[in-house]
Short mmCIF file of C-alpha atoms and ligand atoms in Angstrom, two decimals:
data_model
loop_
_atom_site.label_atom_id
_atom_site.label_comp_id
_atom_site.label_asym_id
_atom_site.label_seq_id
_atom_site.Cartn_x
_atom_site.Cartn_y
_atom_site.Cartn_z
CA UNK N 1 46.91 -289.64 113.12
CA UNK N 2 44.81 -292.41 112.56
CA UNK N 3 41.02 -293.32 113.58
CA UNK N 4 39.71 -295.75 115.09
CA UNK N 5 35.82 -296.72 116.05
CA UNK N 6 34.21 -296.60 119.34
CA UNK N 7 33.37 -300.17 118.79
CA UNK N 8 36.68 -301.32 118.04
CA UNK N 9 35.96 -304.00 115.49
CA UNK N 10 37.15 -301.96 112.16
CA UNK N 11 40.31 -300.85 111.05
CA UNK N 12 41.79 -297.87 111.65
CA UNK N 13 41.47 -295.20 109.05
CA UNK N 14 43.04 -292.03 108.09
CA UNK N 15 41.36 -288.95 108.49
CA UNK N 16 40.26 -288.58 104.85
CA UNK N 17 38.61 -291.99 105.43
CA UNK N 18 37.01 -290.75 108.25
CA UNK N 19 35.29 -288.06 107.22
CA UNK N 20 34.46 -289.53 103.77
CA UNK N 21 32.90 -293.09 105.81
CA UNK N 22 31.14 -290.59 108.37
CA UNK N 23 30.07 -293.82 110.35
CA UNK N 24 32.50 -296.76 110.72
CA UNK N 25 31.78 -300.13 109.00
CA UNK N 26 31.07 -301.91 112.72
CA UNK N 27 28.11 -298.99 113.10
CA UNK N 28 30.46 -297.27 115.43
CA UNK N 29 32.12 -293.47 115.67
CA UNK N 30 35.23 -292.79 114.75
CA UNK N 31 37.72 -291.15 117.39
CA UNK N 32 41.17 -290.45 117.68
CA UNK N 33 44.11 -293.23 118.18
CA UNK N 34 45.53 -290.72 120.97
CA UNK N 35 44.70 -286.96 121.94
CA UNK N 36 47.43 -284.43 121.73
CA UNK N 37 48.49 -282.45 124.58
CA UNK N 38 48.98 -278.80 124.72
CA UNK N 39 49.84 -276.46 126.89
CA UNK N 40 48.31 -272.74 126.75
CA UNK N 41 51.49 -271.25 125.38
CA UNK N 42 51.81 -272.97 122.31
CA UNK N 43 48.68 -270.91 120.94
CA UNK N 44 50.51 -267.28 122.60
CA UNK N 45 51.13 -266.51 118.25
CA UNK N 46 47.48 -267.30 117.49
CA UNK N 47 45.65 -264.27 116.66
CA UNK N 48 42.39 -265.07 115.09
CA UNK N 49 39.92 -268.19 115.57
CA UNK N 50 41.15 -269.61 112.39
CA UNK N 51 44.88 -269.41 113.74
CA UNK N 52 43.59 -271.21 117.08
CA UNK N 53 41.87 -273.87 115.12
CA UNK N 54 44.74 -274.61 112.64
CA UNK N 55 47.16 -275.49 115.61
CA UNK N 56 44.65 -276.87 117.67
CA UNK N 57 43.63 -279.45 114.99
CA UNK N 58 47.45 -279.80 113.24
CA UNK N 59 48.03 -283.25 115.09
CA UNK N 60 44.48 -284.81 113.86
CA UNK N 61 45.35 -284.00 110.49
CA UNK N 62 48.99 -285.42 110.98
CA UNK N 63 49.97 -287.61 108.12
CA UNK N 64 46.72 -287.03 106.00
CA UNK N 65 46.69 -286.16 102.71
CA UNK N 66 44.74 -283.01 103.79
CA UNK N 67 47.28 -281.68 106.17
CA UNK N 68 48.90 -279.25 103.92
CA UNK N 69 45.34 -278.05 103.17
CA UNK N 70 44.54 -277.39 107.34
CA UNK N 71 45.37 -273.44 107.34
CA UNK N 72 43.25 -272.97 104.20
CA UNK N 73 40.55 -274.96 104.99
CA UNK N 74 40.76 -272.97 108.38
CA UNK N 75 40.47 -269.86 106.80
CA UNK N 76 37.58 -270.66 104.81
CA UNK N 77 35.49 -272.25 107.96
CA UNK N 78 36.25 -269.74 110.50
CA UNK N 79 35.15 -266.42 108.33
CA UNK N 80 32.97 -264.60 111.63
CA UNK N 81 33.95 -264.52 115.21
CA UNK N 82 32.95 -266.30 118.58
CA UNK N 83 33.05 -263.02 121.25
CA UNK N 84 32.82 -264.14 124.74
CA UNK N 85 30.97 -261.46 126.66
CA UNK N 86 30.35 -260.62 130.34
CA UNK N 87 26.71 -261.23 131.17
CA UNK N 88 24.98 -258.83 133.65
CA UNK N 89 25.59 -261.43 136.69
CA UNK N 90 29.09 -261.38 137.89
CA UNK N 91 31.53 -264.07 136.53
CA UNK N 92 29.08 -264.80 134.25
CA UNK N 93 29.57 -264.92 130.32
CA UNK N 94 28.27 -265.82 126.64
CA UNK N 95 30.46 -267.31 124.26
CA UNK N 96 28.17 -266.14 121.08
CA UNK N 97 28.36 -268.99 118.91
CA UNK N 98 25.80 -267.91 116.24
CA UNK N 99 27.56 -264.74 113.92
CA UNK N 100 27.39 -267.25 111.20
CA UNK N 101 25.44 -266.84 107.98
CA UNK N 102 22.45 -269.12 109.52
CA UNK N 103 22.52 -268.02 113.06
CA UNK N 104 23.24 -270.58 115.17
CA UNK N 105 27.00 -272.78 116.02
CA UNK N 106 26.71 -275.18 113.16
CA UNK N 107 27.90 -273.20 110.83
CA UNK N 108 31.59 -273.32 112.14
CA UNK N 109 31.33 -277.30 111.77
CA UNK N 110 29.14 -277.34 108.36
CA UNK N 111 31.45 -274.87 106.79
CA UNK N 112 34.58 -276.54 108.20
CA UNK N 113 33.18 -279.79 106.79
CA UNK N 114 32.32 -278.43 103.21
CA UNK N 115 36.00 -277.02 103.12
CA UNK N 116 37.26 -280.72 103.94
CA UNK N 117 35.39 -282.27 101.76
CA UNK N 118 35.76 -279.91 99.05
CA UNK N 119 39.68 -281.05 99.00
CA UNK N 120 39.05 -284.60 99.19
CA UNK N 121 39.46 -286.62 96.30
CA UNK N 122 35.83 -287.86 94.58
CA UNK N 123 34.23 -289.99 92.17
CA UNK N 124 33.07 -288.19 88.92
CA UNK N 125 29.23 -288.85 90.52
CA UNK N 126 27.32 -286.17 92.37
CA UNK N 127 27.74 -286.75 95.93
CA UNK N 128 24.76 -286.29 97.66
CA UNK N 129 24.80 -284.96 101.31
CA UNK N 130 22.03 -286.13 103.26
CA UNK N 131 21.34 -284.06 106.75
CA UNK N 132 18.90 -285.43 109.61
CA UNK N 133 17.74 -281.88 110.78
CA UNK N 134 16.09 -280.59 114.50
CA UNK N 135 16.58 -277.25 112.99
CA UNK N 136 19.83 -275.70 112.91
CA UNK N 137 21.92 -278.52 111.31
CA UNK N 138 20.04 -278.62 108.21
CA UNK N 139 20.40 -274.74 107.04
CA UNK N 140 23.87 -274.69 108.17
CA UNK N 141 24.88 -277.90 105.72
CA UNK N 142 23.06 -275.75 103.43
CA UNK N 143 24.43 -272.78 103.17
CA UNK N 144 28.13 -274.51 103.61
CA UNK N 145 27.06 -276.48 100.50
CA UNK N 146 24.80 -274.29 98.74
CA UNK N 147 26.38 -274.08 94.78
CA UNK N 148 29.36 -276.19 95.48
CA UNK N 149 30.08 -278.23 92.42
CA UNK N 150 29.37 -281.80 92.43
CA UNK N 151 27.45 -281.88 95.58
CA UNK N 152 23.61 -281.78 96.44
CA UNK N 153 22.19 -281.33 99.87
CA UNK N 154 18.73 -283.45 100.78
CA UNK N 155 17.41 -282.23 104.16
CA UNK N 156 15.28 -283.87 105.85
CA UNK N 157 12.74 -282.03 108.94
CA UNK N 158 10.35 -282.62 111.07
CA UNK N 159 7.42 -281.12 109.77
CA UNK N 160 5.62 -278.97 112.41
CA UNK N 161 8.30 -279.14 115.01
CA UNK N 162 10.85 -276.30 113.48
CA UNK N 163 10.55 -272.97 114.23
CA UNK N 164 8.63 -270.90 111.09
CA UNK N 165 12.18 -269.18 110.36
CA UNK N 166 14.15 -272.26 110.75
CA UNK N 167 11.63 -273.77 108.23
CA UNK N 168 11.95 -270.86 105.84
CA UNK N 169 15.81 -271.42 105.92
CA UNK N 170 15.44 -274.92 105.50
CA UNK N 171 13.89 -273.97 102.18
CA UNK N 172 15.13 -270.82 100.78
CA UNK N 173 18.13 -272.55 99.38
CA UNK N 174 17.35 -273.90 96.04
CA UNK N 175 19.60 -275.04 93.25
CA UNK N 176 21.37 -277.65 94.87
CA UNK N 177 19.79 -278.18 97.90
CA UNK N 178 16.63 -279.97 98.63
CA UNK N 179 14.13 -279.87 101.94
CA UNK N 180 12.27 -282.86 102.53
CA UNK N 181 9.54 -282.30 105.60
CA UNK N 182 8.62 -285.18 107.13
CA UNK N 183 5.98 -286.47 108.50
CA UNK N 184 7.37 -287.52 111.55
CA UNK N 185 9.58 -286.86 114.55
CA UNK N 186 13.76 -285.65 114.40
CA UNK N 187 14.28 -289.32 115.47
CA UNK N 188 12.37 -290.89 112.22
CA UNK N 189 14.41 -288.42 110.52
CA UNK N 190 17.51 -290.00 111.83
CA UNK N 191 16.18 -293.02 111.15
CA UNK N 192 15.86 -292.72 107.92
CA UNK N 193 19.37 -291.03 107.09
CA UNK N 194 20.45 -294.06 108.65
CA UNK N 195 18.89 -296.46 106.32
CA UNK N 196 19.48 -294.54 103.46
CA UNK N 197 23.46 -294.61 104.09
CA UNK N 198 23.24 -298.42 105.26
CA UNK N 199 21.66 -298.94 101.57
CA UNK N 200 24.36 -300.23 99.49
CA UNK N 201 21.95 -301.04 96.64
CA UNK N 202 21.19 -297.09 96.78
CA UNK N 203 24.52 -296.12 97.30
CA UNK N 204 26.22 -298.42 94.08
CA UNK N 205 23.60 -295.89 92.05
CA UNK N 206 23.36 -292.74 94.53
CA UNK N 207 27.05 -291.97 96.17
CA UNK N 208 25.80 -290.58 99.94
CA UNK N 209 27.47 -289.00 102.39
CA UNK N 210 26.39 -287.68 106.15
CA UNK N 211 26.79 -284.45 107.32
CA UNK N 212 24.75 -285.39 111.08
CA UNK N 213 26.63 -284.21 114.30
CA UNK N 214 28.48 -287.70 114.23
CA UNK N 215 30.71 -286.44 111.51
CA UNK N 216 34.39 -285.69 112.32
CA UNK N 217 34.70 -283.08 110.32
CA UNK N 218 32.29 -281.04 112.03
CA UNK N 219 32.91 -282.51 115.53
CA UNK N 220 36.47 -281.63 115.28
CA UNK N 221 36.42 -277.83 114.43
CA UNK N 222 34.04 -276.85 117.23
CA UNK N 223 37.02 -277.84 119.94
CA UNK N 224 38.36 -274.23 118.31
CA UNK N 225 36.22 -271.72 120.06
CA UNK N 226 36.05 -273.00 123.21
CA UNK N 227 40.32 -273.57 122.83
CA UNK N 228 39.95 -269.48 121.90
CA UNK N 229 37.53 -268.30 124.84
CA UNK N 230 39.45 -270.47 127.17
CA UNK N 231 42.82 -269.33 126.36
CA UNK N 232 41.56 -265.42 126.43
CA UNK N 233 40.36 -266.04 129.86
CA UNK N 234 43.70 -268.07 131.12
CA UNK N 235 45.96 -264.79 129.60
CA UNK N 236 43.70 -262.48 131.45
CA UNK N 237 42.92 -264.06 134.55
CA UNK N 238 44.64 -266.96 134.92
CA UNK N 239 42.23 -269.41 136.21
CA UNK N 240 40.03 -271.62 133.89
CA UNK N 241 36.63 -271.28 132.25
CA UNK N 242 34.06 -273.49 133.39
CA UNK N 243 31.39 -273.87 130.45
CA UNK N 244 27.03 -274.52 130.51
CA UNK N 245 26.61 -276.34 127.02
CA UNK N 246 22.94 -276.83 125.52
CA UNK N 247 22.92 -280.16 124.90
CA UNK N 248 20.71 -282.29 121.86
CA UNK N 249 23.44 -285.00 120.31
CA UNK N 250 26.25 -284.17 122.41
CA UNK N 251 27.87 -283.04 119.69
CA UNK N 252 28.97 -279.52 120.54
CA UNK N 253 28.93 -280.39 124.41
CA UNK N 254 31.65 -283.03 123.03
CA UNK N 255 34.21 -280.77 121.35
CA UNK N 256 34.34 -279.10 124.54
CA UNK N 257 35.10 -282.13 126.51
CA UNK N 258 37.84 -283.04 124.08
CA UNK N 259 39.61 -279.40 123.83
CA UNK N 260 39.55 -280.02 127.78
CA UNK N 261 41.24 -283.51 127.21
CA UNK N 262 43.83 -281.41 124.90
CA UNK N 263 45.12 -279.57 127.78
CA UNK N 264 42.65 -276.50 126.55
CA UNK N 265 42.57 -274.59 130.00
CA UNK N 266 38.88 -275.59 130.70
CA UNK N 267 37.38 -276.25 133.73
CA UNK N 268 34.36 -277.93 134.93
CA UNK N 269 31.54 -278.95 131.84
CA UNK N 270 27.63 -278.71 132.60
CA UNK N 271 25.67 -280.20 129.99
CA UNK N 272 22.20 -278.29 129.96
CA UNK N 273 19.36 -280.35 127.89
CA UNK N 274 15.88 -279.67 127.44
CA UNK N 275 12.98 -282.16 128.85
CA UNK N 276 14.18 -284.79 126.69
CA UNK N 277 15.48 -286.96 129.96
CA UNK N 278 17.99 -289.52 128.13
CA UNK N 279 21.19 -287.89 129.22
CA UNK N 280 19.85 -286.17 132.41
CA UNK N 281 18.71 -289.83 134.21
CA UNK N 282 21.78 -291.65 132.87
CA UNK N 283 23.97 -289.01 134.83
CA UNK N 284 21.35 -289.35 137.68
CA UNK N 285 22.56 -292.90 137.98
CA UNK N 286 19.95 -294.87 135.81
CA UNK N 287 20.63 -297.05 132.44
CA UNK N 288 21.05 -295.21 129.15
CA UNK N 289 17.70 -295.35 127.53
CA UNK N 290 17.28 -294.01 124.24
CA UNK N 291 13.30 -293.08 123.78
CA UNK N 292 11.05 -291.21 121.54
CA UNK N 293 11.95 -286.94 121.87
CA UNK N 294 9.29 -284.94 123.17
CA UNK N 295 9.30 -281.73 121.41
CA UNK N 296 10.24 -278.59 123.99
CA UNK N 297 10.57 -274.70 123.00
CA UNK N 298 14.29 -275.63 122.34
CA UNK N 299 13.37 -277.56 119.39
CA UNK N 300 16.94 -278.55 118.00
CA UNK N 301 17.87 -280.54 121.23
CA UNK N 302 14.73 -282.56 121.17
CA UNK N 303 16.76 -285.16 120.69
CA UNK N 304 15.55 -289.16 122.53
CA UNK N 305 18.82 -290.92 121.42
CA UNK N 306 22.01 -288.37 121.53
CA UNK N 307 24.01 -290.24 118.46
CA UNK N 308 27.83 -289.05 120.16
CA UNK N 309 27.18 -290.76 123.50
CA UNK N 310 28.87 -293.11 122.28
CA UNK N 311 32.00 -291.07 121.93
CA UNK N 312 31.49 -289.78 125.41
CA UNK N 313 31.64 -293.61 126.93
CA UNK N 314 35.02 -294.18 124.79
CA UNK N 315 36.78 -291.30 126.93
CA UNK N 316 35.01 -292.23 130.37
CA UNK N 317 34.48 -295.91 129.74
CA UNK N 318 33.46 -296.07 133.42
CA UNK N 319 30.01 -295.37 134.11
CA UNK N 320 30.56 -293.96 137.61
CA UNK N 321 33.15 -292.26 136.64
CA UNK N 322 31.65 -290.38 134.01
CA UNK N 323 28.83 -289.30 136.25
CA UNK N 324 31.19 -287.74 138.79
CA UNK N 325 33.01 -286.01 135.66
CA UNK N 326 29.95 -283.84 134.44
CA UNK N 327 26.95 -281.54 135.48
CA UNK N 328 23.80 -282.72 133.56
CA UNK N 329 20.24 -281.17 134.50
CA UNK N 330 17.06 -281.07 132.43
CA UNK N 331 15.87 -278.24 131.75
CA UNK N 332 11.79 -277.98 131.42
CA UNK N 333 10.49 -275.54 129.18
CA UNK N 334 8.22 -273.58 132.19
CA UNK N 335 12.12 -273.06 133.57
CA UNK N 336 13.20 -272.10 129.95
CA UNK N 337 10.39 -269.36 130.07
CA UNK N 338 10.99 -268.06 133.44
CA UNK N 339 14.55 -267.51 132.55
CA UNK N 340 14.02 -265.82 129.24
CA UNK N 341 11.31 -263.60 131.10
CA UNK N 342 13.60 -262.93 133.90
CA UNK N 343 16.60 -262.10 132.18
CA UNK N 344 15.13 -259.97 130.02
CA UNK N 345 13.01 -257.96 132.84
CA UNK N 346 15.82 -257.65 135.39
CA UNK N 347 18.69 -257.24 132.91
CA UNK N 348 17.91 -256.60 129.25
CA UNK N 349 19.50 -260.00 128.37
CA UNK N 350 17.74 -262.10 125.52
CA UNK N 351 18.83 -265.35 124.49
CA UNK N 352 17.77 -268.51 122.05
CA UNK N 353 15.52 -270.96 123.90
CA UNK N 354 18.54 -273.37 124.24
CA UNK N 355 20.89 -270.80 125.28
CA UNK N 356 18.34 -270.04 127.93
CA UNK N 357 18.54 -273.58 129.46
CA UNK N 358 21.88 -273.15 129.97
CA UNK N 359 21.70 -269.69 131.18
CA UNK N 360 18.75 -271.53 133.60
CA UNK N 361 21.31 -274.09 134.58
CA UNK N 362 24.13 -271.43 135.63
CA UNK N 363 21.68 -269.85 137.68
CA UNK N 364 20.86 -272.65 139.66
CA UNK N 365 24.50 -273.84 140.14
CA UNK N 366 25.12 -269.95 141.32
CA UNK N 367 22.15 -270.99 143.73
CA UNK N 368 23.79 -273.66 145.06
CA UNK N 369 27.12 -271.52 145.72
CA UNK N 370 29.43 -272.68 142.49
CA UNK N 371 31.74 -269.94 141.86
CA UNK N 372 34.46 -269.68 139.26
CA UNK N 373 34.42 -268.07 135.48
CA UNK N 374 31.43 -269.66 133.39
CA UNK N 375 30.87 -269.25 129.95
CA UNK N 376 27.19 -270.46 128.34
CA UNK N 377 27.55 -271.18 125.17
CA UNK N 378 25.37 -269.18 123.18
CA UNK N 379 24.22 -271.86 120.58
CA UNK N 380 21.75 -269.75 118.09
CA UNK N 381 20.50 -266.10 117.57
CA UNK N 382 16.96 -265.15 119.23
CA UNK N 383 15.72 -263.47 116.44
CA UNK N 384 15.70 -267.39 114.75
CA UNK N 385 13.11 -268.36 117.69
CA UNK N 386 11.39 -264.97 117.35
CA UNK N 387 7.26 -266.56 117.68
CA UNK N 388 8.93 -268.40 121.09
CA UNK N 389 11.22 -265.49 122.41
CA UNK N 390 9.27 -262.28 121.76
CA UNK N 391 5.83 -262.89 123.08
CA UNK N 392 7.69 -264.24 126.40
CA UNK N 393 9.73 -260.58 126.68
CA UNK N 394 7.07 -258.65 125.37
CA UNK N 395 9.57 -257.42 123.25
CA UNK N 396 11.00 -257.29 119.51
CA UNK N 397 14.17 -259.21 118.48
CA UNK N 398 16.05 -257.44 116.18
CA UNK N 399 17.10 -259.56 113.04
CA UNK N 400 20.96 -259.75 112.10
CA UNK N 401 21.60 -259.12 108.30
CA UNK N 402 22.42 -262.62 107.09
CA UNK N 403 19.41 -264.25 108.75
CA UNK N 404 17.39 -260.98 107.28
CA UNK N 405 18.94 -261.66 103.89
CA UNK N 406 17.95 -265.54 104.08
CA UNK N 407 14.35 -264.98 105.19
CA UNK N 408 14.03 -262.15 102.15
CA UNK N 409 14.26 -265.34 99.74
CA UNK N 410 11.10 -267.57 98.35
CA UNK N 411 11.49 -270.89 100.15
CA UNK N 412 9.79 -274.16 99.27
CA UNK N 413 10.13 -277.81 100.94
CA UNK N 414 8.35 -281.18 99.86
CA UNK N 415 6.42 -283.40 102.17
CA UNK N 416 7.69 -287.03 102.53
CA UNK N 417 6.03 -290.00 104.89
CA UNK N 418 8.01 -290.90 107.29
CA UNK N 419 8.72 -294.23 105.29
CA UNK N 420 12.23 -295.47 104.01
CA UNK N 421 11.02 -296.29 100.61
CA UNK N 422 9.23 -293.13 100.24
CA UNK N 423 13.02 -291.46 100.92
CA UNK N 424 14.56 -294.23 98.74
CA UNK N 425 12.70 -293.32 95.64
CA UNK N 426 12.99 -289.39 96.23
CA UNK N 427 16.80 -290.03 96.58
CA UNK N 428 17.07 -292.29 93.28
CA UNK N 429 14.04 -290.18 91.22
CA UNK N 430 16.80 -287.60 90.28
C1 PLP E 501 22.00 -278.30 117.49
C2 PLP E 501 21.71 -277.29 118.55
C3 PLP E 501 21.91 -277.59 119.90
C4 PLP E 501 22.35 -278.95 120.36
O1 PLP E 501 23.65 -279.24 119.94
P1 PLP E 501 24.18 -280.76 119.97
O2 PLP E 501 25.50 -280.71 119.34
O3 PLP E 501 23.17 -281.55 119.19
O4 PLP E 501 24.19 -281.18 121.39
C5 PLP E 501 21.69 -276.59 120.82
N1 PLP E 501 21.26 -275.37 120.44
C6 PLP E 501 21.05 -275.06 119.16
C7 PLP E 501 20.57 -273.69 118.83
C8 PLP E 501 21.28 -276.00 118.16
O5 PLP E 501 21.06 -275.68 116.89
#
């Protein structure tokens, strides 16, 4: 299958070329020429996650030189499970996203990314993978790329607005991975990345490549659990799952919308975001504005300019369309609170600050008398948000053993000014 940009003024590509470019030469996204079609059979022999992704993704790799290399590059990504399990509130359900070795759902697409690009073809140069982090994405490229030949891993954070343990990830990596706090917001951070990649002076000395939610080959692999959780809910109760995504860059809110557009048997799509208004007052009927983020208690969504709405306005190019096609709501963080501290008191439920916005979200559409199967997905463990979560439930959050063997290690991170050259010569000094 080829690829073609949400712009529409470069050629199309392979998917190789895809993922290698990460953003198209016109400064668009890449998308598929066409999206397969399935129907819920065709997965009936697919037993694990890995088995569901393989078919699910066999017609994007079509024709590329990494097809033959799909079912192992599955079977590296897709090494833990995504359960989906029945909340205390009837109908109601997590899809737990975050029983990878950092915690939260970027590790399916960082790992599944570091397994592409592991089989791609490279220049005898050390490619260096530069990562625009809100939290999650950074320690997830990380520990996908941590001691991988021939590849180093700069992160850049915003200093001050991670949570401590998502910091101490960040930094705990060593050898060939770098952290780079910055003083500055996630958006400078983007900022920069973006500069950085646009430099071709840098790149002729410094080969670069993205690994930010834009990238296909971590886009792509998230359509796989929600294909999984749907199709285990179609076998056993034949009607489809309606989903309440927490939503930052749109990217994992995306891979939903396009297993739907696959023929995955998915229903309706909420989009939950924090108080970071961009998406909500678009779908409210205003103009897309991209603005500064404002930095809420679920700190990897505070995202001002969501980088795949572009991909969004390629499948629903009309604007009152769209809006009909989705349920967007902002989520404050006073609502956040009140629905970790209710959930917990009424039901023994505990959930990740941006899980919670979503659980906050179901709850109100239950309020206004939606009914149906919905699945929140589940986007990081608590225990990584443990100085926001456990002084709201008055309660501890136990630690799961990868994120306990993580925070074990030293971890160090430099300070950088928010300033391209200051990233420029950091990127070039070694
Ligand atoms: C990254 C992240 C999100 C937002 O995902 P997008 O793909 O940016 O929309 C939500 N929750 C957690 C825990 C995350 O790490």
């Amino acid at each position: 299958m080829n690829f073609l940009s949400t712009r529409g003024g470069a050629p199309p590509v392979s998917l190789s070329a895809a993922i290698a470019a990460g953003l198209a030469p016109d400064g668009g996204l890449y998308v598929p020429a066409r999206l397969p079609r399935f129907a819920p059979h065709e997965f009936d022999d697919c037993a694990t996650l890995a088995d569901v992704a393989g078919r699910l993704l066999a017609p994007f790799f079509a024709d590329d030189a990494l097809a033959a290399h799909l079912p192992a590059i599955c079977a590296e990504a897709f090494t833990f499970a995504a359960p989906l399990r029945a909340l205390a509130t009837p109908d109601d359900f997590v899809l737990e996203l975050f029983h990878g070795p950092t915690a939260a759902f970027k590790d399916f697409g960082a790992r599944f990314l570091a397994a592409t690009l592991a089989r791609l073809p490279r220049a005898a140069a050390t490619l260096t993978i530069l990562v625009a982090t809100s939290g999650d994405t950074g320690a997830a490229v990380a520990a996908a790329f941590h001691r991988r030949p021939g590849v180093r891993v700069v992160i850049l954070y915003p200093d001050g607005r991670v949570a401590p343990r998502q910091a101490h990830q960040l930094g705990c990596f060593g050898d060939n991975v770098r952290a780079l706090r910055v003083a500055g917001s996630f958006d400078d951070c983007q900022r920069l990345v973006k500069q950085a990649l646009a430099d071709r002076a840098l790149a002729a000395r410094v080969p670069l490549a993205a690994a930010n939610s834009i990238s296909l080959g971590r886009l792509l692999p998230q359509m796989a659990y929600y294909a999984e959780a749907a199709l285990a809910h179609w076998r056993a109760q034949s009607t489809l799952l309606h989903f309440v995504v927490p939503t930052g860059n749109l990217g994992n809110a995306l891979a939903c919308v396009l297993a739907r557009a696959c023929g995955l048997p998915i229903g309706r799509i909420a989009l939950a975001t924090n108080a970071n208004r961009t998406l909500a007052d678009f779908f409210a009927g205003g103009d897309f504005a991209p603005r500064a983020s404002v930095a809420t208690l679920a700190n990897a969504m505070d995202v001002g300019d969501p980088s795949n709405f572009e991909r969004l306005r390629w499948l629903h190019p009309d604007a009152a369309a769209l809006r009909r096609e989705f349920i967007v709501a902002s989520i404050d963080d006073a609502a956040i609170a009140a629905t970790l501290r209710a959930r917990h008191a009424r039901h023994g439920e505990v959930f990740c600050p941006h899980t919670a916005a979503a659980v906050c979200l179901l709850e109100r559409l239950r309020r206004d008398g939606v009914d149906g199967a919905w699945a929140v997905a589940a986007t990081a463990h608590p225990a990584k948000f443990d100085r926001i979560v456990e002084p709201l439930i008055g309660a501890a959050v136990p630690v799961p053993p990868a994120l306990a063997e993580l925070l074990a290690r030293p971890s160090a991170a430099q300070s950088l000014p928010a300033d391209y050259a200051a990233l420029r010569d950091a990127l070039a000094a070694d």
